Amino acid sequence: MAILSDYEEQQYQKKPSPSPSKPFNASFDPSNPLGFLEKVFEFVAKESDLFKIDSLVNDVTAVLRMVKDKVAAEEKKKKVMDQVVPPPPPPQLAKKVVVEEDVVMEDNTEIQSKDEDKKNGRRAPNTGNGLDMDNYSWGQSLQDVNISVPVPSGTKSRFIVCEIKKNHIKVGLKGQPPVLDGELFNAVKVDGCFWSLEDQKSISIMLTKQNQMDWWKFLVKGEPEIDTQKVEPESSKLSDLDPETRSSIEKMMFDQRQKHMGLPTSDEMQKQDLLKKFMAEHPQMDFSRAKMN
């Protein structure tokens, strides 16, 4: 597990200098962003001991993945805002009754949907496919789980407690009750998990799922479940996957929809087709008592 904020704080403690910062001069060419990053890494390698750390590649990869997820979340939020339709002009008096009936029908449908969620004990996921709790919020993709825990402004990383195990997580401030302390919905890859302190006012945590084919219904045991049928995976994420993984995920999503509608899954449909083909090839056999498991 990589802890970026602790590393940064230790570096400043190890290398006191009369100058609080070192100048870095480089021009950014939008057509060659990798060239700019190369200059940045050369500067960091020259002015610090960052490249002597064994976990450097994993740490940098984790940071890039978090930045990518943040950019994707912002783009998704922007698309949602762009799709907001302005309210239509007031209808004519003659159509007032019809419009009000439509509104009542929509309201009743929404109320029924909410009542069904309450009855099943599930909640609709937030825009990040997770849930917003009182003291923290979380979201997820098929590969990762992202958690945001607000802390008092000016909090230092040395005051933070963040313990991530394969099936358990504990997050909070030293000397205070933990904000998060419980068993995770599913196992995570501890080496692929890390946390950082964002602007000294929130803890950002990324967990890498071991099983990257399922959506989590909750973060830790005891909190409300989300309705995974209402999770909205980003198509851009699927396009980034290799063909085999993408095919498996699309199959899983199809099977989830079929089960939700009470219809056979892809495996069950395949078995039915094989049975029909076998029956057609052997009409002399009696299949009246045949059962398909």
mmCIF file of N, CA and C in Angstrom, residues 3 5-6 149 151 155-163 170-174 195-198 200 202-205:
data_model
loop_
_atom_site.group_PDB
_atom_site.id
_atom_site.type_symbol
_atom_site.label_atom_id
_atom_site.label_comp_id
_atom_site.label_asym_id
_atom_site.label_seq_id
_atom_site.Cartn_x
_atom_site.Cartn_y
_atom_site.Cartn_z
ATOM 1 N N ILE A 3 1.554 5.291 0.412
ATOM 2 C CA ILE A 3 1.010 6.465 1.095
ATOM 3 C C ILE A 3 1.766 7.678 0.581
ATOM 4 N N SER A 5 1.105 11.018 0.784
ATOM 5 C CA SER A 5 1.246 12.198 1.630
ATOM 6 C C SER A 5 2.367 12.019 2.637
ATOM 7 N N ASP A 6 2.507 10.810 3.228
ATOM 8 C CA ASP A 6 3.579 10.569 4.190
ATOM 9 C C ASP A 6 4.935 10.708 3.522
ATOM 10 N N VAL A 149 -13.082 10.956 2.348
ATOM 11 C CA VAL A 149 -13.409 11.186 3.761
ATOM 12 C C VAL A 149 -13.016 12.617 4.126
ATOM 13 N N VAL A 151 -11.946 15.794 6.304
ATOM 14 C CA VAL A 151 -11.272 15.993 7.593
ATOM 15 C C VAL A 151 -11.176 17.492 7.845
ATOM 16 N N THR A 155 -5.462 19.583 8.329
ATOM 17 C CA THR A 155 -5.027 18.291 8.885
ATOM 18 C C THR A 155 -3.728 17.829 8.225
ATOM 19 N N LYS A 156 -2.790 17.340 9.035
ATOM 20 C CA LYS A 156 -1.530 16.795 8.529
ATOM 21 C C LYS A 156 -1.643 15.280 8.360
ATOM 22 N N SER A 157 -0.868 14.736 7.435
ATOM 23 C CA SER A 157 -0.948 13.308 7.141
ATOM 24 C C SER A 157 -0.522 12.447 8.323
ATOM 25 N N ARG A 158 0.345 12.991 9.202
ATOM 26 C CA ARG A 158 0.800 12.188 10.347
ATOM 27 C C ARG A 158 -0.304 11.956 11.369
ATOM 28 N N PHE A 159 -1.392 12.721 11.275
ATOM 29 C CA PHE A 159 -2.505 12.541 12.192
ATOM 30 C C PHE A 159 -3.563 11.572 11.647
ATOM 31 N N ILE A 160 -3.330 11.052 10.459
ATOM 32 C CA ILE A 160 -4.331 10.194 9.806
ATOM 33 C C ILE A 160 -4.041 8.725 10.075
ATOM 34 N N VAL A 161 -5.089 7.977 10.354
ATOM 35 C CA VAL A 161 -5.000 6.521 10.491
ATOM 36 C C VAL A 161 -5.722 5.902 9.298
ATOM 37 N N CYS A 162 -4.992 5.156 8.493
ATOM 38 C CA CYS A 162 -5.593 4.485 7.333
ATOM 39 C C CYS A 162 -4.971 3.095 7.205
ATOM 40 N N GLU A 163 -5.718 2.092 7.595
ATOM 41 C CA GLU A 163 -5.257 0.706 7.539
ATOM 42 C C GLU A 163 -6.117 -0.052 6.521
ATOM 43 N N LYS A 170 -9.891 0.567 7.844
ATOM 44 C CA LYS A 170 -10.070 1.441 9.007
ATOM 45 C C LYS A 170 -9.494 2.806 8.662
ATOM 46 N N VAL A 171 -10.315 3.852 8.780
ATOM 47 C CA VAL A 171 -9.904 5.206 8.413
ATOM 48 C C VAL A 171 -10.395 6.180 9.473
ATOM 49 N N GLY A 172 -9.541 7.118 9.848
ATOM 50 C CA GLY A 172 -9.940 8.139 10.817
ATOM 51 C C GLY A 172 -8.756 8.993 11.217
ATOM 52 N N LEU A 173 -8.897 9.720 12.316
ATOM 53 C CA LEU A 173 -7.839 10.559 12.858
ATOM 54 C C LEU A 173 -7.374 9.984 14.192
ATOM 55 N N LYS A 174 -6.089 10.128 14.477
ATOM 56 C CA LYS A 174 -5.526 9.606 15.717
ATOM 57 C C LYS A 174 -6.230 10.229 16.920
ATOM 58 N N TRP A 195 -3.633 5.749 -0.384
ATOM 59 C CA TRP A 195 -4.416 6.903 0.052
ATOM 60 C C TRP A 195 -3.542 8.149 0.008
ATOM 61 N N SER A 196 -4.180 9.297 -0.066
ATOM 62 C CA SER A 196 -3.467 10.572 -0.068
ATOM 63 C C SER A 196 -4.334 11.631 0.592
ATOM 64 N N LEU A 197 -3.687 12.670 1.086
ATOM 65 C CA LEU A 197 -4.380 13.789 1.717
ATOM 66 C C LEU A 197 -4.551 14.894 0.686
ATOM 67 N N GLU A 198 -5.791 15.230 0.358
ATOM 68 C CA GLU A 198 -6.086 16.210 -0.682
ATOM 69 C C GLU A 198 -6.314 17.592 -0.063
ATOM 70 N N GLN A 200 -5.231 19.053 2.336
ATOM 71 C CA GLN A 200 -5.310 19.059 3.806
ATOM 72 C C GLN A 200 -6.749 19.194 4.313
ATOM 73 N N SER A 202 -9.335 16.559 2.956
ATOM 74 C CA SER A 202 -10.050 15.304 2.695
ATOM 75 C C SER A 202 -9.059 14.185 2.396
ATOM 76 N N ILE A 203 -9.435 12.974 2.822
ATOM 77 C CA ILE A 203 -8.616 11.788 2.557
ATOM 78 C C ILE A 203 -9.187 11.094 1.324
ATOM 79 N N SER A 204 -8.351 10.893 0.337
ATOM 80 C CA SER A 204 -8.766 10.209 -0.890
ATOM 81 C C SER A 204 -8.151 8.817 -0.900
ATOM 82 N N ILE A 205 -8.992 7.796 -1.017
ATOM 83 C CA ILE A 205 -8.542 6.404 -0.941
ATOM 84 C C ILE A 205 -8.964 5.669 -2.207
#
